[in-house]
Amino acid sequence: MNIMLFHSTYGLRPAVRAAADRLRAAGHEVWTPDLFEGRTFETVEEGLAYKDELGNDEVLKRAVLAAAPYSDRGLVYAGFSLGAATAQTLALGDAKARGLLLLHGTSDIAENASVDELPVQLHVAEPDAFETDDWLSAWYLQMGRAGADVEVYRYAGAGHLYTDPDLDDYDAEAAEATWRTALGFLESL
């Protein structure tokens, strides 16, 4: 599978590179574009401030430019938190998308979004201040109406970015369960 993996608001940190290496070890080709051009952050607040300084349109433009050379291959879009939101936007706009793997995040869905049974897998903490129960319920229904085939996995007690071993959110058990399930999902595509 060809996978475009987007980083969170923390930037392209070691955990994203390690995730890409894990996916490569499973036989996938993976790209990890650096949407923040080398900048990484120690806190969510710093990362969000930088993202806001760039603007959502610029972040999305950088993501589209990173994916464009590979989109004819039929990409699986994937990402962490902000990167998941970015991946979702690109996948819903790419008729050749093969799948969507969302880790720790979702995004708004355009009213006219339409896909043909796009396989989608979401992994989020429970509870998660960034992905509340009400939001996730509405998101799930909207994705279904758009034509996506959605699976949602929740991890009780895990922190928001629980797959990143360098953050306080890290939860080893939830992270391993996520990767096991995600690798099975990718194999099924």
Tab-separated table of C-alpha atoms in Angstrom:
chain	number	residue	atom	x	y	z
A	1	MET	CA	0.000	0.000	0.000
A	2	ASN	CA	1.129	3.582	-0.658
A	3	ILE	CA	0.614	5.652	2.489
A	4	MET	CA	0.809	9.420	2.947
A	5	LEU	CA	1.304	9.934	6.719
A	6	PHE	CA	0.811	13.436	8.153
A	7	HIS	CA	2.213	14.651	11.468
A	8	SER	CA	0.358	16.324	14.345
A	9	THR	CA	0.686	19.913	15.584
A	10	TYR	CA	3.891	18.812	17.302
A	11	GLY	CA	5.527	18.590	13.866
A	12	LEU	CA	7.484	15.773	12.257
A	13	ARG	CA	8.763	14.185	15.469
A	14	PRO	CA	10.536	10.862	16.047
A	15	ALA	CA	7.232	9.091	16.796
A	16	VAL	CA	5.963	9.867	13.269
A	17	ARG	CA	9.183	8.563	11.738
A	18	ALA	CA	8.940	5.435	13.926
A	19	ALA	CA	5.334	4.900	12.808
A	20	ALA	CA	6.427	5.207	9.175
A	21	ASP	CA	9.205	2.683	9.794
A	22	ARG	CA	6.691	0.283	11.362
A	23	LEU	CA	4.476	0.607	8.299
A	24	ARG	CA	7.448	0.118	5.962
A	25	ALA	CA	8.470	-3.014	7.880
A	26	ALA	CA	4.983	-4.360	7.116
A	27	GLY	CA	5.669	-3.886	3.401
A	28	HIS	CA	4.103	-0.480	2.759
A	29	GLU	CA	5.600	2.503	0.967
A	30	VAL	CA	5.257	5.542	3.221
A	31	TRP	CA	5.810	9.274	2.807
A	32	THR	CA	5.957	11.646	5.791
A	33	PRO	CA	5.788	15.208	4.475
A	34	ASP	CA	6.982	17.925	6.826
A	35	LEU	CA	4.182	20.479	6.697
A	36	PHE	CA	5.977	22.665	9.261
A	37	GLU	CA	9.287	22.777	7.333
A	38	GLY	CA	11.461	21.408	10.126
A	39	ARG	CA	9.743	23.056	13.072
A	40	THR	CA	8.719	20.855	15.994
A	41	PHE	CA	7.055	21.848	19.230
A	42	GLU	CA	7.070	20.727	22.859
A	43	THR	CA	3.409	21.549	23.546
A	44	VAL	CA	0.104	21.359	21.704
A	45	GLU	CA	-0.377	25.075	22.332
A	46	GLU	CA	2.918	25.996	20.626
A	47	GLY	CA	2.093	23.765	17.655
A	48	LEU	CA	-1.417	25.159	17.323
A	49	ALA	CA	-0.074	28.724	17.484
A	50	TYR	CA	2.343	27.960	14.661
A	51	LYS	CA	-0.387	26.232	12.623
A	52	ASP	CA	-2.611	29.281	13.127
A	53	GLU	CA	0.262	31.550	12.073
A	54	LEU	CA	0.627	29.538	8.850
A	55	GLY	CA	-3.134	29.354	8.370
A	56	ASN	CA	-5.260	26.316	7.557
A	57	ASP	CA	-5.156	27.043	3.831
A	58	GLU	CA	-1.342	27.018	3.779
A	59	VAL	CA	-1.163	23.745	5.752
A	60	LEU	CA	-3.660	22.158	3.380
A	61	LYS	CA	-1.822	23.519	0.321
A	62	ARG	CA	1.438	21.987	1.579
A	63	ALA	CA	-0.318	18.661	2.132
A	64	VAL	CA	-1.869	18.663	-1.324
A	65	LEU	CA	1.510	19.485	-2.918
A	66	ALA	CA	3.152	16.661	-0.962
A	67	ALA	CA	0.523	14.103	-1.999
A	68	ALA	CA	0.047	15.180	-5.621
A	69	PRO	CA	3.048	13.325	-7.120
A	70	TYR	CA	1.772	10.040	-5.638
A	71	SER	CA	-2.013	10.332	-5.819
A	72	ASP	CA	-2.256	8.416	-9.100
A	73	ARG	CA	-0.967	5.371	-7.212
A	74	GLY	CA	-4.100	5.237	-5.059
A	75	LEU	CA	-2.962	6.516	-1.681
A	76	VAL	CA	-4.041	5.564	1.785
A	77	TYR	CA	-4.136	8.856	3.657
A	78	ALA	CA	-3.174	8.676	7.314
A	79	GLY	CA	-2.283	11.074	10.080
A	80	PHE	CA	-1.970	11.947	13.731
A	81	SER	CA	-4.442	14.459	15.237
A	82	LEU	CA	-4.075	17.585	13.031
A	83	GLY	CA	-2.468	15.277	10.473
A	84	ALA	CA	-5.531	13.028	10.633
A	85	ALA	CA	-7.768	16.006	9.920
A	86	THR	CA	-5.529	16.874	6.969
A	87	ALA	CA	-5.552	13.259	5.747
A	88	GLN	CA	-9.352	13.178	5.960
A	89	THR	CA	-9.705	16.329	3.868
A	90	LEU	CA	-7.383	14.968	1.178
A	91	ALA	CA	-8.934	11.483	1.125
A	92	LEU	CA	-12.459	12.854	0.718
A	93	GLY	CA	-11.256	14.927	-2.233
A	94	ASP	CA	-9.259	12.197	-3.988
A	95	ALA	CA	-11.334	9.813	-6.118
A	96	LYS	CA	-8.363	7.411	-6.237
A	97	ALA	CA	-7.918	7.205	-2.450
A	98	ARG	CA	-7.676	3.593	-1.272
A	99	GLY	CA	-8.292	4.226	2.411
A	100	LEU	CA	-8.138	6.591	5.355
A	101	LEU	CA	-6.398	5.812	8.660
A	102	LEU	CA	-7.125	8.394	11.343
A	103	LEU	CA	-5.096	8.400	14.551
A	104	HIS	CA	-6.297	10.750	17.281
A	105	GLY	CA	-8.305	13.087	15.093
A	106	THR	CA	-11.041	13.907	12.624
A	107	SER	CA	-12.198	16.992	10.758
A	108	ASP	CA	-15.291	18.741	9.492
A	109	ILE	CA	-16.907	17.099	6.478
A	110	ALA	CA	-18.099	19.163	3.535
A	111	GLU	CA	-21.854	18.941	2.902
A	112	ASN	CA	-21.255	17.663	-0.619
A	113	ALA	CA	-18.518	15.144	0.298
A	114	SER	CA	-19.027	11.880	-1.525
A	115	VAL	CA	-16.893	8.740	-1.695
A	116	ASP	CA	-17.520	5.260	-2.993
A	117	GLU	CA	-17.308	3.023	0.085
A	118	LEU	CA	-13.951	4.487	1.157
A	119	PRO	CA	-12.552	2.294	3.973
A	120	VAL	CA	-11.955	4.459	7.045
A	121	GLN	CA	-10.509	3.456	10.393
A	122	LEU	CA	-10.408	5.857	13.364
A	123	HIS	CA	-8.467	5.315	16.614
A	124	VAL	CA	-9.115	7.779	19.466
A	125	ALA	CA	-8.831	8.011	23.225
A	126	GLU	CA	-11.925	7.769	25.396
A	127	PRO	CA	-12.537	10.396	26.594
A	128	ASP	CA	-10.680	12.822	24.356
A	129	ALA	CA	-11.123	16.572	24.820
A	130	PHE	CA	-10.413	17.141	21.107
A	131	GLU	CA	-12.771	14.377	19.922
A	132	THR	CA	-15.836	14.488	22.186
A	133	ASP	CA	-18.533	11.821	22.144
A	134	ASP	CA	-21.098	14.175	20.579
A	135	TRP	CA	-18.629	15.273	17.892
A	136	LEU	CA	-17.665	11.678	17.075
A	137	SER	CA	-21.299	10.580	16.816
A	138	ALA	CA	-22.081	13.375	14.360
A	139	TRP	CA	-18.826	12.754	12.463
A	140	TYR	CA	-19.609	9.034	12.146
A	141	LEU	CA	-23.078	9.719	10.735
A	142	GLN	CA	-21.754	12.320	8.276
A	143	MET	CA	-18.994	10.001	7.055
A	144	GLY	CA	-21.580	7.279	6.504
A	145	ARG	CA	-23.791	9.672	4.533
A	146	ALA	CA	-20.757	10.606	2.430
A	147	GLY	CA	-20.356	6.933	1.507
A	148	ALA	CA	-17.454	5.916	3.741
A	149	ASP	CA	-17.202	2.496	5.378
A	150	VAL	CA	-16.145	3.527	8.899
A	151	GLU	CA	-14.706	1.603	11.847
A	152	VAL	CA	-14.109	3.425	15.152
A	153	TYR	CA	-11.843	2.175	17.945
A	154	ARG	CA	-11.825	3.891	21.354
A	155	TYR	CA	-9.177	3.444	24.048
A	156	ALA	CA	-10.416	4.102	27.577
A	157	GLY	CA	-8.060	6.086	29.764
A	158	ALA	CA	-5.492	6.816	27.045
A	159	GLY	CA	-4.282	10.370	26.434
A	160	HIS	CA	-5.012	12.244	23.204
A	161	LEU	CA	-1.754	11.339	21.359
A	162	TYR	CA	-1.327	8.000	23.116
A	163	THR	CA	0.817	6.447	20.348
A	164	ASP	CA	3.723	8.902	20.866
A	165	PRO	CA	6.155	7.437	23.436
A	166	ASP	CA	7.797	10.841	23.960
A	167	LEU	CA	4.611	12.469	25.278
A	168	ASP	CA	2.798	12.269	28.612
A	169	ASP	CA	-0.273	10.973	26.707
A	170	TYR	CA	1.545	7.745	25.811
A	171	ASP	CA	-0.227	4.482	26.601
A	172	ALA	CA	1.822	1.451	25.518
A	173	GLU	CA	-1.079	-1.008	25.628
A	174	ALA	CA	-3.425	1.229	23.643
A	175	ALA	CA	-0.640	2.076	21.173
A	176	GLU	CA	0.142	-1.586	20.469
A	177	ALA	CA	-3.553	-2.421	20.100
A	178	THR	CA	-3.909	0.485	17.672
A	179	TRP	CA	-0.973	-0.609	15.530
A	180	ARG	CA	-2.127	-4.247	15.478
A	181	THR	CA	-5.593	-3.208	14.312
A	182	ALA	CA	-4.303	-0.567	11.876
A	183	LEU	CA	-1.871	-3.002	10.225
A	184	GLY	CA	-4.722	-5.480	9.766
A	185	PHE	CA	-6.825	-2.724	8.222
A	186	LEU	CA	-4.068	-1.816	5.775
A	187	GLU	CA	-3.589	-5.460	4.821
A	188	SER	CA	-7.295	-5.696	4.002
A	189	LEU	CA	-7.187	-2.857	1.447
